[in-house]
Amino acid sequence: MTKMAASIVEHGEDAFRKLFKFYKRRNPPPDLSDVIDFSKIVKHEKVFPTELNPGAVSDAEARRAGLRPIRDWTAFGLQGYPGSQQHWVRQCLKTYPEKPNVCNLDMHMAPTETQDIWGRSADTLRKTGSRVREPKTLLEKLRWVTLGYHYNWDTKTYSADHYTPFPSDLHSISVHVAAACRFPGFNAEAGILNYYRSDSSLGIHVDESELDHTRPLLSFSFGQSAVFLLGGTQREDPPTAMYMHSGDVMVMSGHSRLLYHAVPRVVPAPKGDPLHPSLEEEGLGPGSDQGLAQGEATLIQPVSEEDWAVCSRYIQTSRVNMTIRQVLGSGQAFPAMDTKDKRIDVGHTDGYHDNQDGENVGLKRRRSDS
């Protein structure tokens, strides 16, 4: 790192927090010139190209999962860290928040009120013109959704008795991405979807609630860009800042699987510019067939013009992130739970935004600083 960001970061004294607060700062806004941008990178001291395994996923399998052929992917590694967009936007906004999946709104609203979040929000979001003084829709109040094994925000655990079927389309793309990145046998068992508004941030944390840490964590980003900080095993280790753009996939594995990380800010697309990269430019517009052969089955469904009008309006100012995990290793089972401690509800912690000090107040489990 160089310039302003580097000048405030040294080992010790919670270097991660210092840089997190630097990038989160609103007035004056931070200098973002040190943030690594993988979409534009030519040469960087911390970045190196890495090879995928194109033979792990056939072109036909990739198409069915809504992916480009693996040979067309570009992948990078980070020194010191070994180790069909429209469809997914629509799924995150319209399908995945549906019951029996769980969302933050369930904790302070009646089940009947959260039964159709999309239906209660779509007409309002389709309207053109300023909505500054109008109340937020349920979709705009959405902060997280859990899939598969539902994360319990109170106990910071997963359990066998709080599970709903994992979406087949999301399971398919996760398995293929993991295989292409040389992690065969990955099983997508749990997902946490995070919904970021323009002023949202995600506090400093480590994802360690899964019982098997040998399996990678997959992160898919859509909509507005974000500054992502990847640190070390201690809070005193200074993090590296990088952009996560729409369509980017991050795989945290090996040593990097249990590193501190955070999202201090969402970065709006420049005024008048399309999202980066443009969803429409990728040939993923409503009705696109992803180049499928006639009669070829696919899990990726075309997005109607009507649905995309809502999705497009939403992501003009927002970001959606899907993190997919394998909770149990081969042969593993959840530990027995004492009946008096047993909790199968969604918990009572509604934290998503950070407090003034950049501490996450409930979205993820934080590892001890010892």
PDB file of N, CA, C and O in Angstrom, residues 23 31-40 221 225-229 240-246 248 250 265-267 276 319:
ATOM      1  N   TYR A  23     -11.418   3.898   5.540  1.00  0.00           N
ATOM      2  CA  TYR A  23     -12.243   3.693   4.348  1.00  0.00           C
ATOM      3  C   TYR A  23     -13.720   3.954   4.618  1.00  0.00           C
ATOM      4  O   TYR A  23     -14.470   4.293   3.696  1.00  0.00           O
ATOM      5  N   ASP A  31      -9.205   8.570   0.263  1.00  0.00           N
ATOM      6  CA  ASP A  31      -8.517   8.359  -1.012  1.00  0.00           C
ATOM      7  C   ASP A  31      -8.593   6.865  -1.332  1.00  0.00           C
ATOM      8  O   ASP A  31      -8.107   6.036  -0.561  1.00  0.00           O
ATOM      9  N   LEU A  32      -9.206   6.513  -2.465  1.00  0.00           N
ATOM     10  CA  LEU A  32      -9.392   5.100  -2.827  1.00  0.00           C
ATOM     11  C   LEU A  32      -8.357   4.611  -3.846  1.00  0.00           C
ATOM     12  O   LEU A  32      -8.502   3.523  -4.401  1.00  0.00           O
ATOM     13  N   SER A  33      -7.322   5.387  -4.080  1.00  0.00           N
ATOM     14  CA  SER A  33      -6.357   5.021  -5.130  1.00  0.00           C
ATOM     15  C   SER A  33      -5.530   3.788  -4.770  1.00  0.00           C
ATOM     16  O   SER A  33      -4.931   3.168  -5.639  1.00  0.00           O
ATOM     17  N   ASP A  34      -5.496   3.418  -3.478  1.00  0.00           N
ATOM     18  CA  ASP A  34      -4.725   2.239  -3.077  1.00  0.00           C
ATOM     19  C   ASP A  34      -5.528   0.943  -3.141  1.00  0.00           C
ATOM     20  O   ASP A  34      -4.974  -0.134  -2.926  1.00  0.00           O
ATOM     21  N   VAL A  35      -6.829   1.032  -3.414  1.00  0.00           N
ATOM     22  CA  VAL A  35      -7.671  -0.161  -3.430  1.00  0.00           C
ATOM     23  C   VAL A  35      -7.395  -0.968  -4.697  1.00  0.00           C
ATOM     24  O   VAL A  35      -7.489  -0.444  -5.812  1.00  0.00           O
ATOM     25  N   ILE A  36      -7.048  -2.226  -4.532  1.00  0.00           N
ATOM     26  CA  ILE A  36      -6.734  -3.082  -5.682  1.00  0.00           C
ATOM     27  C   ILE A  36      -7.983  -3.307  -6.517  1.00  0.00           C
ATOM     28  O   ILE A  36      -9.026  -3.703  -5.988  1.00  0.00           O
ATOM     29  N   ASP A  37      -7.880  -3.081  -7.818  1.00  0.00           N
ATOM     30  CA  ASP A  37      -9.004  -3.258  -8.740  1.00  0.00           C
ATOM     31  C   ASP A  37      -8.642  -4.368  -9.721  1.00  0.00           C
ATOM     32  O   ASP A  37      -7.901  -4.158 -10.675  1.00  0.00           O
ATOM     33  N   PHE A  38      -9.178  -5.564  -9.484  1.00  0.00           N
ATOM     34  CA  PHE A  38      -8.823  -6.714 -10.310  1.00  0.00           C
ATOM     35  C   PHE A  38      -9.318  -6.579 -11.742  1.00  0.00           C
ATOM     36  O   PHE A  38      -8.809  -7.244 -12.643  1.00  0.00           O
ATOM     37  N   SER A  39     -10.302  -5.728 -11.982  1.00  0.00           N
ATOM     38  CA  SER A  39     -10.820  -5.565 -13.342  1.00  0.00           C
ATOM     39  C   SER A  39      -9.884  -4.731 -14.213  1.00  0.00           C
ATOM     40  O   SER A  39      -9.987  -4.758 -15.436  1.00  0.00           O
ATOM     41  N   LYS A  40      -8.981  -3.995 -13.597  1.00  0.00           N
ATOM     42  CA  LYS A  40      -8.101  -3.104 -14.359  1.00  0.00           C
ATOM     43  C   LYS A  40      -6.630  -3.436 -14.162  1.00  0.00           C
ATOM     44  O   LYS A  40      -5.765  -2.766 -14.716  1.00  0.00           O
ATOM     45  N   SER A 221     -20.641 -11.310  -5.548  1.00  0.00           N
ATOM     46  CA  SER A 221     -21.076  -9.915  -5.399  1.00  0.00           C
ATOM     47  C   SER A 221     -21.877  -9.448  -6.605  1.00  0.00           C
ATOM     48  O   SER A 221     -21.538  -9.772  -7.753  1.00  0.00           O
ATOM     49  N   SER A 225     -20.279  -1.575  -6.284  1.00  0.00           N
ATOM     50  CA  SER A 225     -18.982  -2.080  -5.839  1.00  0.00           C
ATOM     51  C   SER A 225     -18.801  -1.844  -4.347  1.00  0.00           C
ATOM     52  O   SER A 225     -19.550  -1.090  -3.724  1.00  0.00           O
ATOM     53  N   ALA A 226     -17.797  -2.506  -3.782  1.00  0.00           N
ATOM     54  CA  ALA A 226     -17.495  -2.328  -2.363  1.00  0.00           C
ATOM     55  C   ALA A 226     -15.996  -2.410  -2.162  1.00  0.00           C
ATOM     56  O   ALA A 226     -15.272  -3.039  -2.946  1.00  0.00           O
ATOM     57  N   VAL A 227     -15.516  -1.754  -1.117  1.00  0.00           N
ATOM     58  CA  VAL A 227     -14.129  -1.902  -0.690  1.00  0.00           C
ATOM     59  C   VAL A 227     -14.085  -3.054   0.306  1.00  0.00           C
ATOM     60  O   VAL A 227     -14.799  -3.039   1.312  1.00  0.00           O
ATOM     61  N   PHE A 228     -13.287  -4.065   0.007  1.00  0.00           N
ATOM     62  CA  PHE A 228     -13.158  -5.245   0.855  1.00  0.00           C
ATOM     63  C   PHE A 228     -11.773  -5.236   1.494  1.00  0.00           C
ATOM     64  O   PHE A 228     -10.768  -5.036   0.799  1.00  0.00           O
ATOM     65  N   LEU A 229     -11.714  -5.417   2.803  1.00  0.00           N
ATOM     66  CA  LEU A 229     -10.442  -5.473   3.523  1.00  0.00           C
ATOM     67  C   LEU A 229     -10.162  -6.906   3.948  1.00  0.00           C
ATOM     68  O   LEU A 229     -10.988  -7.538   4.596  1.00  0.00           O
ATOM     69  N   THR A 240      -5.269  -5.644   3.503  1.00  0.00           N
ATOM     70  CA  THR A 240      -5.151  -5.194   2.121  1.00  0.00           C
ATOM     71  C   THR A 240      -6.530  -4.790   1.626  1.00  0.00           C
ATOM     72  O   THR A 240      -7.508  -5.508   1.847  1.00  0.00           O
ATOM     73  N   ALA A 241      -6.617  -3.642   0.949  1.00  0.00           N
ATOM     74  CA  ALA A 241      -7.897  -3.151   0.424  1.00  0.00           C
ATOM     75  C   ALA A 241      -8.027  -3.522  -1.043  1.00  0.00           C
ATOM     76  O   ALA A 241      -7.079  -3.381  -1.818  1.00  0.00           O
ATOM     77  N   MET A 242      -9.198  -4.018  -1.431  1.00  0.00           N
ATOM     78  CA  MET A 242      -9.447  -4.384  -2.832  1.00  0.00           C
ATOM     79  C   MET A 242     -10.918  -4.126  -3.146  1.00  0.00           C
ATOM     80  O   MET A 242     -11.768  -4.118  -2.259  1.00  0.00           O
ATOM     81  N   TYR A 243     -11.208  -3.889  -4.421  1.00  0.00           N
ATOM     82  CA  TYR A 243     -12.593  -3.703  -4.852  1.00  0.00           C
ATOM     83  C   TYR A 243     -13.251  -5.054  -5.090  1.00  0.00           C
ATOM     84  O   TYR A 243     -12.625  -5.996  -5.579  1.00  0.00           O
ATOM     85  N   MET A 244     -14.527  -5.119  -4.769  1.00  0.00           N
ATOM     86  CA  MET A 244     -15.378  -6.226  -5.192  1.00  0.00           C
ATOM     87  C   MET A 244     -16.449  -5.621  -6.080  1.00  0.00           C
ATOM     88  O   MET A 244     -17.275  -4.822  -5.617  1.00  0.00           O
ATOM     89  N   HIS A 245     -16.405  -5.974  -7.375  1.00  0.00           N
ATOM     90  CA  HIS A 245     -17.341  -5.431  -8.350  1.00  0.00           C
ATOM     91  C   HIS A 245     -18.480  -6.418  -8.611  1.00  0.00           C
ATOM     92  O   HIS A 245     -18.413  -7.589  -8.234  1.00  0.00           O
ATOM     93  N   SER A 246     -19.498  -5.953  -9.301  1.00  0.00           N
ATOM     94  CA  SER A 246     -20.617  -6.809  -9.665  1.00  0.00           C
ATOM     95  C   SER A 246     -20.133  -7.949 -10.548  1.00  0.00           C
ATOM     96  O   SER A 246     -19.459  -7.739 -11.557  1.00  0.00           O
ATOM     97  N   ASP A 248     -18.072 -10.338  -9.446  1.00  0.00           N
ATOM     98  CA  ASP A 248     -16.846 -10.907  -8.891  1.00  0.00           C
ATOM     99  C   ASP A 248     -17.168 -12.062  -7.947  1.00  0.00           C
ATOM    100  O   ASP A 248     -18.171 -12.043  -7.233  1.00  0.00           O
ATOM    101  N   MET A 250     -15.191 -14.339  -4.934  1.00  0.00           N
ATOM    102  CA  MET A 250     -14.001 -14.514  -4.089  1.00  0.00           C
ATOM    103  C   MET A 250     -14.071 -15.878  -3.422  1.00  0.00           C
ATOM    104  O   MET A 250     -15.117 -16.277  -2.916  1.00  0.00           O
ATOM    105  N   ARG A 265     -17.099   0.150   3.220  1.00  0.00           N
ATOM    106  CA  ARG A 265     -17.954   1.061   2.464  1.00  0.00           C
ATOM    107  C   ARG A 265     -18.394   0.457   1.137  1.00  0.00           C
ATOM    108  O   ARG A 265     -17.713  -0.389   0.546  1.00  0.00           O
ATOM    109  N   VAL A 266     -19.555   0.901   0.695  1.00  0.00           N
ATOM    110  CA  VAL A 266     -20.057   0.633  -0.649  1.00  0.00           C
ATOM    111  C   VAL A 266     -19.685   1.834  -1.505  1.00  0.00           C
ATOM    112  O   VAL A 266     -19.779   2.982  -1.063  1.00  0.00           O
ATOM    113  N   VAL A 267     -19.226   1.565  -2.733  1.00  0.00           N
ATOM    114  CA  VAL A 267     -18.758   2.639  -3.610  1.00  0.00           C
ATOM    115  C   VAL A 267     -19.733   2.792  -4.768  1.00  0.00           C
ATOM    116  O   VAL A 267     -19.823   1.912  -5.628  1.00  0.00           O
ATOM    117  N   HIS A 276     -20.412  -1.683 -12.918  1.00  0.00           N
ATOM    118  CA  HIS A 276     -19.181  -2.314 -13.382  1.00  0.00           C
ATOM    119  C   HIS A 276     -19.124  -3.767 -12.928  1.00  0.00           C
ATOM    120  O   HIS A 276     -19.072  -4.032 -11.735  1.00  0.00           O
ATOM    121  N   ARG A 319     -25.984  -3.075  -3.003  1.00  0.00           N
ATOM    122  CA  ARG A 319     -25.108  -4.209  -3.302  1.00  0.00           C
ATOM    123  C   ARG A 319     -25.682  -5.441  -2.616  1.00  0.00           C
ATOM    124  O   ARG A 319     -26.192  -5.366  -1.501  1.00  0.00           O
TER     125      ARG A 319
END
